[in-house]
PDB file of C-alpha atoms in Angstrom:
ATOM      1  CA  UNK A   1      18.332 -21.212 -16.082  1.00 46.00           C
ATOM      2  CA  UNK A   2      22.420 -20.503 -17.377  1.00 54.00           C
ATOM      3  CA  UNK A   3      23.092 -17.088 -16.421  1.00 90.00           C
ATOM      4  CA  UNK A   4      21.635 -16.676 -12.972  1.00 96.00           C
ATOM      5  CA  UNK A   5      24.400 -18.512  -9.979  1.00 96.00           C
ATOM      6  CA  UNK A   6      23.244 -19.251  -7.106  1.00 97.00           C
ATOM      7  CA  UNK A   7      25.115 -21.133  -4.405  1.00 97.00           C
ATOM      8  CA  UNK A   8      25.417 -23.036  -2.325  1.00 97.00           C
ATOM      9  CA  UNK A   9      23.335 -25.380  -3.967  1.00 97.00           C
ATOM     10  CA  UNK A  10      22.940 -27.413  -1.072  1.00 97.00           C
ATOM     11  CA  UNK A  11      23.378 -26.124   2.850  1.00 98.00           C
ATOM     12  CA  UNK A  12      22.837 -27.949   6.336  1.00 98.00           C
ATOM     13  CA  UNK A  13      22.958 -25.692   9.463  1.00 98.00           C
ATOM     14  CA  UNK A  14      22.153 -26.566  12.966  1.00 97.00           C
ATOM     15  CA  UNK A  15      19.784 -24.477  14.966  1.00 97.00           C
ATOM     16  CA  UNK A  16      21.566 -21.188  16.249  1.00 97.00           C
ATOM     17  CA  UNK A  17      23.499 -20.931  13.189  1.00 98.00           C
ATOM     18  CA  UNK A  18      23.797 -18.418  10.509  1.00 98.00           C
ATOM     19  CA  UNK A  19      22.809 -19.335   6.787  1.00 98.00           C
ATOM     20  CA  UNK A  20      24.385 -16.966   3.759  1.00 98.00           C
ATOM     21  CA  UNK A  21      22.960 -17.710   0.143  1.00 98.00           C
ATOM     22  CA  UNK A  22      24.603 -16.392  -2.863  1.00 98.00           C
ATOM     23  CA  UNK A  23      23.414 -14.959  -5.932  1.00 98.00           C
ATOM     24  CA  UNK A  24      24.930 -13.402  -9.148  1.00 96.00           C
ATOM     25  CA  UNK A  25      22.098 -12.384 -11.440  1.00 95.00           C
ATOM     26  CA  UNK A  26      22.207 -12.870 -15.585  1.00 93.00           C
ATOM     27  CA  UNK A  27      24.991 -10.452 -16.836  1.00 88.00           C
ATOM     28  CA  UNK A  28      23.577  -6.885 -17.201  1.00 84.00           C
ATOM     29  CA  UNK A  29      20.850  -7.345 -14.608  1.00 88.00           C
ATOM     30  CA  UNK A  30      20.563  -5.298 -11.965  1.00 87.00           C
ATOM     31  CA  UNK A  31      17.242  -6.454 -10.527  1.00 91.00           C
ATOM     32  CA  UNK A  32      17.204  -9.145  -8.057  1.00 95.00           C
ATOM     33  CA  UNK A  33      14.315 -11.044  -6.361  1.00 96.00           C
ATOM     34  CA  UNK A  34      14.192 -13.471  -3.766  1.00 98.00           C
ATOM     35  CA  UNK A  35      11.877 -16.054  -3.217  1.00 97.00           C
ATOM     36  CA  UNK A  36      11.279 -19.212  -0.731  1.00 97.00           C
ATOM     37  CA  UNK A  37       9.639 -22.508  -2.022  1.00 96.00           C
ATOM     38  CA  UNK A  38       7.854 -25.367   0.703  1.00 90.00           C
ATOM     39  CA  UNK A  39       6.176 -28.059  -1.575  1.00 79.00           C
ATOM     40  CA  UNK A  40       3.125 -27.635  -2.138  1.00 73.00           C
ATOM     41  CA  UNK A  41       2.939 -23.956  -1.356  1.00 78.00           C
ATOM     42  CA  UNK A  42       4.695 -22.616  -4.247  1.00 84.00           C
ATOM     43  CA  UNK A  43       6.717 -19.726  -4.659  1.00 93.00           C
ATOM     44  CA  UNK A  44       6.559 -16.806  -2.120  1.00 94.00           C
ATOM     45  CA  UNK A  45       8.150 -13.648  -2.554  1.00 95.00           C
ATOM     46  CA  UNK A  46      10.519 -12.607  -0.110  1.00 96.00           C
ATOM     47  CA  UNK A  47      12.472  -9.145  -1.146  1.00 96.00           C
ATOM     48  CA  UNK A  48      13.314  -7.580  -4.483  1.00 94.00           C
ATOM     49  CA  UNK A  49      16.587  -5.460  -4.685  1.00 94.00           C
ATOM     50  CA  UNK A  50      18.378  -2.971  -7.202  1.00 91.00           C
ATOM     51  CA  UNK A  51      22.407  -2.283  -6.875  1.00 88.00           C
ATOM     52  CA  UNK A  52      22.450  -1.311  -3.397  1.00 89.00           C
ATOM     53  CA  UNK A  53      18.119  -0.310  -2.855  1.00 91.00           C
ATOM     54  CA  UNK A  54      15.875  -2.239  -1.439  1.00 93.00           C
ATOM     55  CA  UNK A  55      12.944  -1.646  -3.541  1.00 91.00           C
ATOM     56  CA  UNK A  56      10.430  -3.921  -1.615  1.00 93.00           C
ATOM     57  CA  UNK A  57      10.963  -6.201   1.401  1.00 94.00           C
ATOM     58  CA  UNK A  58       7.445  -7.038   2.498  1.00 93.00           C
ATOM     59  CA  UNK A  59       7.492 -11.031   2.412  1.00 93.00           C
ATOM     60  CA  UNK A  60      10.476 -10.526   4.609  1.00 95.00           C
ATOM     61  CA  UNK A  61      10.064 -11.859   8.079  1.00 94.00           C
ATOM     62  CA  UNK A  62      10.766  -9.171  10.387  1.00 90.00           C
ATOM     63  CA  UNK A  63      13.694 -10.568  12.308  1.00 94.00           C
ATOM     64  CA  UNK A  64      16.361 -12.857  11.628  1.00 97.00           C
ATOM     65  CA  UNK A  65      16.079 -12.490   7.636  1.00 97.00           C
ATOM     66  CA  UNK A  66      17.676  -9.473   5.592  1.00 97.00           C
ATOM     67  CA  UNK A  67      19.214  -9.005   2.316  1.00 97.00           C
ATOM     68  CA  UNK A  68      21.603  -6.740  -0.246  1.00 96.00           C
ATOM     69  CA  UNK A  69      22.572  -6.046  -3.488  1.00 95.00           C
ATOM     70  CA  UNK A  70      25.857  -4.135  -3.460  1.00 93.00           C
ATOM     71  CA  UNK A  71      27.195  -2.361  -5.811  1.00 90.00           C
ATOM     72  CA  UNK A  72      29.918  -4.466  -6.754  1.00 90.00           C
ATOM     73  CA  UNK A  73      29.141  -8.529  -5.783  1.00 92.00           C
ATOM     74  CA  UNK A  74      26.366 -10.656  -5.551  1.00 95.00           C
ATOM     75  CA  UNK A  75      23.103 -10.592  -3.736  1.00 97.00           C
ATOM     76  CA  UNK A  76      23.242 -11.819  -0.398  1.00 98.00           C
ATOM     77  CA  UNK A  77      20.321 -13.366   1.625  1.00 98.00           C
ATOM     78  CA  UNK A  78      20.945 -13.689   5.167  1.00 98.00           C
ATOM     79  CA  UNK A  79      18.940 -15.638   8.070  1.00 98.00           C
ATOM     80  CA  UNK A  80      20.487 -15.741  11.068  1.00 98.00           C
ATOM     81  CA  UNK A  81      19.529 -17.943  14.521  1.00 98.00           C
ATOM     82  CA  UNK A  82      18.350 -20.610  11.702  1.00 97.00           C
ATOM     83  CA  UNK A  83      15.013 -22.563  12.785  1.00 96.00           C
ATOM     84  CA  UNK A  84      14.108 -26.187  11.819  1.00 95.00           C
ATOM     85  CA  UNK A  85      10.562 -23.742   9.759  1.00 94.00           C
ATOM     86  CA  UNK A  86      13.211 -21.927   7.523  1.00 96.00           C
ATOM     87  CA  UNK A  87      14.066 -25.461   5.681  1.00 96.00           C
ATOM     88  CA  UNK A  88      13.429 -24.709   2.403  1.00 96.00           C
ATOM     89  CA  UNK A  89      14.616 -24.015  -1.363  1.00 97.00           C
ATOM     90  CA  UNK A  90      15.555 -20.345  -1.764  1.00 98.00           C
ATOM     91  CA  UNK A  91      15.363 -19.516  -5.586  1.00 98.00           C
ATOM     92  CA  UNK A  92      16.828 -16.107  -6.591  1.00 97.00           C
ATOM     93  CA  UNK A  93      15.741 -14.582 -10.045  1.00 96.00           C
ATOM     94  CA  UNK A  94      16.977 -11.271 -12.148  1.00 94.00           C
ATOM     95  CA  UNK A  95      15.508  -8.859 -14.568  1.00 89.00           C
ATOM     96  CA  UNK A  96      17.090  -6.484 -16.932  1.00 80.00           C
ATOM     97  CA  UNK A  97      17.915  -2.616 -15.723  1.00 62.00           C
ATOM     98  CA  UNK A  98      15.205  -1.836 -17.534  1.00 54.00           C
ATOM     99  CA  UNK A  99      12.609  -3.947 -16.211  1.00 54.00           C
ATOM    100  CA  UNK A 100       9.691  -3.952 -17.559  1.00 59.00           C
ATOM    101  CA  UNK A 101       6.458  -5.568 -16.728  1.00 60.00           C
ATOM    102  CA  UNK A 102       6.152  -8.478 -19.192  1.00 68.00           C
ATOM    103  CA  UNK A 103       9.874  -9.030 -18.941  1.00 76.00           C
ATOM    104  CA  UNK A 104      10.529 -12.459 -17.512  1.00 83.00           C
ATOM    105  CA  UNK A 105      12.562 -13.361 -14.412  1.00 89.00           C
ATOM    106  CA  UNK A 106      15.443 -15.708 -15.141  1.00 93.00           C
ATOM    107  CA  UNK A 107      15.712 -18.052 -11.824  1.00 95.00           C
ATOM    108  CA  UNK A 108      18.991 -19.827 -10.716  1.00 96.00           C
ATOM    109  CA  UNK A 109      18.820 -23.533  -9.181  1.00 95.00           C
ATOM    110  CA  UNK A 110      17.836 -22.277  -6.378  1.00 97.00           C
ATOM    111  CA  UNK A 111      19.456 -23.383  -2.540  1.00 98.00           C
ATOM    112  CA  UNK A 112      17.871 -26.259  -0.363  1.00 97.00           C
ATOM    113  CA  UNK A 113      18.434 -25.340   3.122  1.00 97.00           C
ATOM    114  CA  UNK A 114      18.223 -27.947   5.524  1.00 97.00           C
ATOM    115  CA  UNK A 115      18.130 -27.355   9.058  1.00 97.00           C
ATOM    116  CA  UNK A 116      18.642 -29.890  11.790  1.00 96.00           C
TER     117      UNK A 116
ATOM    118  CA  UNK B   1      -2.648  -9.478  -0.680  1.00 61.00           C
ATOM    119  CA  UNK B   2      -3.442 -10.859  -4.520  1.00 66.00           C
ATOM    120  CA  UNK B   3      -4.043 -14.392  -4.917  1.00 84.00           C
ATOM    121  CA  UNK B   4      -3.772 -16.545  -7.905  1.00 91.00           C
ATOM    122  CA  UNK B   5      -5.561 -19.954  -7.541  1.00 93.00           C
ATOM    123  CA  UNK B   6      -4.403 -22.849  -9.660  1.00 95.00           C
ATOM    124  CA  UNK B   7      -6.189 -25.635 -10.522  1.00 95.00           C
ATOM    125  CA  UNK B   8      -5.921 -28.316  -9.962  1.00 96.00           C
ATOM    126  CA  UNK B   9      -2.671 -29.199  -7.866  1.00 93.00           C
ATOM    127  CA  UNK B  10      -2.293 -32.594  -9.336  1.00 95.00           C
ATOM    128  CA  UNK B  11      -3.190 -33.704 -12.403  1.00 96.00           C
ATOM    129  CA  UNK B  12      -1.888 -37.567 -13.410  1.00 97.00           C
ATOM    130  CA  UNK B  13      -2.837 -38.333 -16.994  1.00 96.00           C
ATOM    131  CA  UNK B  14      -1.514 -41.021 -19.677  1.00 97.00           C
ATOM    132  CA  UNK B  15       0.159 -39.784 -22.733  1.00 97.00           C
ATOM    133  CA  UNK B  16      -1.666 -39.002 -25.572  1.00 97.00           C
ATOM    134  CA  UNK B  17      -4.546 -37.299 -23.486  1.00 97.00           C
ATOM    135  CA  UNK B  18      -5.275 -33.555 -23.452  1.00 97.00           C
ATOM    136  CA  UNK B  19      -5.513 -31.891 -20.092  1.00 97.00           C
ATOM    137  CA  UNK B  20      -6.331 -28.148 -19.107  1.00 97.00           C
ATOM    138  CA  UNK B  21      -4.842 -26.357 -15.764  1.00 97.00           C
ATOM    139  CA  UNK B  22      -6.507 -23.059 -14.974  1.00 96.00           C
ATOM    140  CA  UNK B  23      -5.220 -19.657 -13.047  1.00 96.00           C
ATOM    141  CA  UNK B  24      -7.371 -17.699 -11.926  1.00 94.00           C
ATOM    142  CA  UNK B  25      -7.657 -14.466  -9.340  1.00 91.00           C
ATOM    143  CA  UNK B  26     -10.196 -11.599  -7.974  1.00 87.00           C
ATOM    144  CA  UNK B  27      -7.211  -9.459  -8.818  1.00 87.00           C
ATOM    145  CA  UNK B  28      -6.221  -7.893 -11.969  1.00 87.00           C
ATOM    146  CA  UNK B  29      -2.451  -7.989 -13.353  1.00 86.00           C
ATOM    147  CA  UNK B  30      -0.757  -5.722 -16.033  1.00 84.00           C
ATOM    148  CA  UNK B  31       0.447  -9.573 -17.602  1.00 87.00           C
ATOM    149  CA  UNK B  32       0.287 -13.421 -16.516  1.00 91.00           C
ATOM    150  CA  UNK B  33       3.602 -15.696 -17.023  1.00 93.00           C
ATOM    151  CA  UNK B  34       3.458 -19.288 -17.034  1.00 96.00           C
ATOM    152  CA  UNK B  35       6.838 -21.316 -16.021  1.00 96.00           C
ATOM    153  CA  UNK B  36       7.593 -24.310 -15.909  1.00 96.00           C
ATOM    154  CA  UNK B  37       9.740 -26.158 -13.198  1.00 95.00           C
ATOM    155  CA  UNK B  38      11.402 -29.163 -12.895  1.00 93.00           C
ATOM    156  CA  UNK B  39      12.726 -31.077  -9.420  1.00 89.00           C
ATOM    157  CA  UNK B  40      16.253 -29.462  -8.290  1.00 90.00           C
ATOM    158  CA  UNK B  41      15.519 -26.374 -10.624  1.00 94.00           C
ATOM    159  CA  UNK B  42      14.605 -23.076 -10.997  1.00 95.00           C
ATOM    160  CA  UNK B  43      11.157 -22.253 -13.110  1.00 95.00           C
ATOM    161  CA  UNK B  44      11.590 -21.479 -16.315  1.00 95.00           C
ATOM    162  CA  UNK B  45       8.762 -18.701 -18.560  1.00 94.00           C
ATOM    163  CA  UNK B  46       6.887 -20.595 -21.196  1.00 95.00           C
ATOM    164  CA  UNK B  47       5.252 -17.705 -22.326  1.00 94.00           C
ATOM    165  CA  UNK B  48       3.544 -13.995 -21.139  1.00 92.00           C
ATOM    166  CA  UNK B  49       0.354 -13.031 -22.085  1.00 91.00           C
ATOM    167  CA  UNK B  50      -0.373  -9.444 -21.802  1.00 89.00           C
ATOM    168  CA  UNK B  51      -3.568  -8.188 -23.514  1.00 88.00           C
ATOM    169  CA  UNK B  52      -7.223  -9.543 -22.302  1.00 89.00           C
ATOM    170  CA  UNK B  53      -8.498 -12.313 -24.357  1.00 92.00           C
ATOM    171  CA  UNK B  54      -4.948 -13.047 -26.000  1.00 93.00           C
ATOM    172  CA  UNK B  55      -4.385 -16.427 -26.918  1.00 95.00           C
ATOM    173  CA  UNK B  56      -0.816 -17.987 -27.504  1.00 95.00           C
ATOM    174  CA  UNK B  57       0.670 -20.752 -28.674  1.00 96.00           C
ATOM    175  CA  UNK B  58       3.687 -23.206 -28.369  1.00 93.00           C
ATOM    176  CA  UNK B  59       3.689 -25.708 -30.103  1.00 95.00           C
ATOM    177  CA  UNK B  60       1.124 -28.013 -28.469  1.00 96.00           C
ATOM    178  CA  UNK B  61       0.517 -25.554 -25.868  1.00 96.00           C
ATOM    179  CA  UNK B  62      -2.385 -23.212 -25.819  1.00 97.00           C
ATOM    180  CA  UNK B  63      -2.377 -20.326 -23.591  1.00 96.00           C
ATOM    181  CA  UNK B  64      -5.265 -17.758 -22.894  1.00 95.00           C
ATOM    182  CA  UNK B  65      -5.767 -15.042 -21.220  1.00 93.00           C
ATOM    183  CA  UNK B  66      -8.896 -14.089 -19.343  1.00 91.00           C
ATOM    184  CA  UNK B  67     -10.873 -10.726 -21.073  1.00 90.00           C
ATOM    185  CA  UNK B  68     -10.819  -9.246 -17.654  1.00 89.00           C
ATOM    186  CA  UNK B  69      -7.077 -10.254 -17.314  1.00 88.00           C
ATOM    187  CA  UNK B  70      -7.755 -11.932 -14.208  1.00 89.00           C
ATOM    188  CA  UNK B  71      -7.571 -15.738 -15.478  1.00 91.00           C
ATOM    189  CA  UNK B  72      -5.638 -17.590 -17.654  1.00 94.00           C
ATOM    190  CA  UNK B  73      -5.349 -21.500 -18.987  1.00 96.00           C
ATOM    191  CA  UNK B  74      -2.920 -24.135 -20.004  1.00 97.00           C
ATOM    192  CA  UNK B  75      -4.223 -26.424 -22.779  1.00 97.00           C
ATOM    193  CA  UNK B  76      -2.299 -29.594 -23.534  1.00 97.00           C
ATOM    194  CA  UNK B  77      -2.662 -31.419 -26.642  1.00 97.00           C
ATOM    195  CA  UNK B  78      -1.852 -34.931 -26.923  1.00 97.00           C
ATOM    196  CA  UNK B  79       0.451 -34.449 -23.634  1.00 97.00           C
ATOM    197  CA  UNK B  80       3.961 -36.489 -23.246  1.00 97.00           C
ATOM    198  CA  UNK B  81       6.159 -37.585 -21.092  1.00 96.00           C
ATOM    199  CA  UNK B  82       8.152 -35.152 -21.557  1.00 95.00           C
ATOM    200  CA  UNK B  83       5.444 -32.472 -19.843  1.00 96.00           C
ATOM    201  CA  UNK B  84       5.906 -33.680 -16.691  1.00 96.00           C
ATOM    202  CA  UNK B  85       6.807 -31.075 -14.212  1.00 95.00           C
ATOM    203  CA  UNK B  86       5.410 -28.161 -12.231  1.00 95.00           C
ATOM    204  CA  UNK B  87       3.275 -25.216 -14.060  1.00 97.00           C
ATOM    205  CA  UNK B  88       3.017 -22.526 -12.021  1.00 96.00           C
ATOM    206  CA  UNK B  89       1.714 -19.024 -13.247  1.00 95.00           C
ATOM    207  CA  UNK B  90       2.451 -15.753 -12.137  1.00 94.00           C
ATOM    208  CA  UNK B  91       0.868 -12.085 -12.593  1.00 91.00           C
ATOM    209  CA  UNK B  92       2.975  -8.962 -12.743  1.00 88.00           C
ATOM    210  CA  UNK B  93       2.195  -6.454 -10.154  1.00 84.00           C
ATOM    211  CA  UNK B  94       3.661  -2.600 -11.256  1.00 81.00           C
ATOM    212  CA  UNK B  95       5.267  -0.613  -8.305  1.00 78.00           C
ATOM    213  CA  UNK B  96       4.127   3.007  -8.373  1.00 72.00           C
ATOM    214  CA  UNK B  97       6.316   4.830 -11.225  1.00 70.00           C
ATOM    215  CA  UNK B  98       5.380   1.987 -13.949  1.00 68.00           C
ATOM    216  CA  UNK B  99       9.324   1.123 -14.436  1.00 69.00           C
ATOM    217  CA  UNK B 100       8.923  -2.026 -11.551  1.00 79.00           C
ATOM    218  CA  UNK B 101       7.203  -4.857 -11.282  1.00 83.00           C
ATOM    219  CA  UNK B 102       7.532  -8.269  -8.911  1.00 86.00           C
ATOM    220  CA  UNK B 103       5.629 -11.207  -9.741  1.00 90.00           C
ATOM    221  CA  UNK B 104       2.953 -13.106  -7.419  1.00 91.00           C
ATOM    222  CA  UNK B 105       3.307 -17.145  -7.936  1.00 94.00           C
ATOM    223  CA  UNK B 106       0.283 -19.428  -7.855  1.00 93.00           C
ATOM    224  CA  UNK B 107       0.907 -22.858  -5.826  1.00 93.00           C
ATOM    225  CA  UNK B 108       1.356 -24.658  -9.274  1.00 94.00           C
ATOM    226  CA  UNK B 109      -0.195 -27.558 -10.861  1.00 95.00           C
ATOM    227  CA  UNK B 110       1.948 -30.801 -11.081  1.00 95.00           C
ATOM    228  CA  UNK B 111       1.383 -32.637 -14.321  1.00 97.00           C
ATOM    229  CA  UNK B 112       2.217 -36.229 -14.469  1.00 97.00           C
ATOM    230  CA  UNK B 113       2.041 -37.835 -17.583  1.00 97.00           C
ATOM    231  CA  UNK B 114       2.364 -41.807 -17.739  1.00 96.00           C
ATOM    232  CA  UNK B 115       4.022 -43.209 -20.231  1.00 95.00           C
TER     233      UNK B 115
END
């Protein structure tokens, strides 16, 4: 997993509140994913970026959650208005430029979110 | 939506034993990836298979894909300790344009092996 950063590893928010997870990709990617993990029901896919596209955003709930890529910075996953149901690890994963279909993703640590 | 079905979601064995999860799917996938994951960490590939009927291996790990590249297997010989974690697979869908791909994750299989 070196290479990909995600942080914070850890991150408690109460109801209401916003949550902001972090992630620099492997040096010389510039394809991010994002994806949510509840145990026992794997991982789902959430959004996958390029510098500053969003190439596909259909496991995205329609409110509270977006994301970027910018051009200069790490990716950003938002969820605002938190709910106790978004508790959950948030793994973030990168691809080279070129990406190609066998390539593999290289996942960071991932964040647990923890709402109260 | 494509679905990949693991099998089965837990699997305790003793070491020394040889154990088989399966992946399988009504969908077909340009490749299959199988990762491995560990608790507080991020899956890592073990290996892509990419042409039906391929067969790879690592070291005492057999992997096949189906002919119809819908299905794949994990074979573990003489499994250890060590094993223990989460094996999830995961097929490769291509956007339109061939040049992206994301990939669809099955629920995983968690392999316990007892010392």
């Amino acid at each position: 997993n070196a290479g990909v950063m995600q942080n914070p590893r850890h991150l408690v928010r109460r109801r209401g509140q916003e949550a902001r997870l972090r992630c620099s990709p492997m040096k010389g990617h510039s394809h991010v994913y994002w994806y949510r993990q509840l145990p026992e029901e794997g991982l789902k896919f959430m959004v996958y970026l390029q510098k500053e596209n969003i190439i596909d955003e259909s496991g995205m709930p329609k409110e509270r959650f977006s994301a970027e890529f910018p051009k200069e910075g790490p990716s950003i996953l938002r969820i605002q208005q938190v709910v106790r149901g978004d508790s959950a690890a948030y793994f973030c994963a990168s691809s080279p430029r070129a990406g190609r279909n066998n390539s593999p993703l290289h996942f960071g640590n991932g964040t647990r979110l923890t709402v109260t | 939506t494509q679905l990949l079905e693991q099998s089965p979601q837990f699997l305790s064995i003793q070491e020394g034993e040889n154990l088989t999860v399966y992946c399988n799917s009504s969908s077909v996938f340009s490749s299959l990836q199988w990762y491995r994951q560990e608790p507080g960490e991020g899956p890592v590939l073990l290996v892509t298979v990419v042409t039906g009927g391929e067969v790879k291996k690592l070291k005492r790990l057999t992997f096949q894909f189906g002919d119809a590249r819908k299905d794949s297997s994990l074979h573990i010989t003489a499994a250890q300790p060590g094993d223990t974690g989460l094996y999830l697979c995961a097929g490769a869908s291509v956007y339109s344009g061939g040049s992206n791909y994301k990939l669809t994750f099955g629920k995983g299989t968690l392999l316990t092996v007892n010392p």
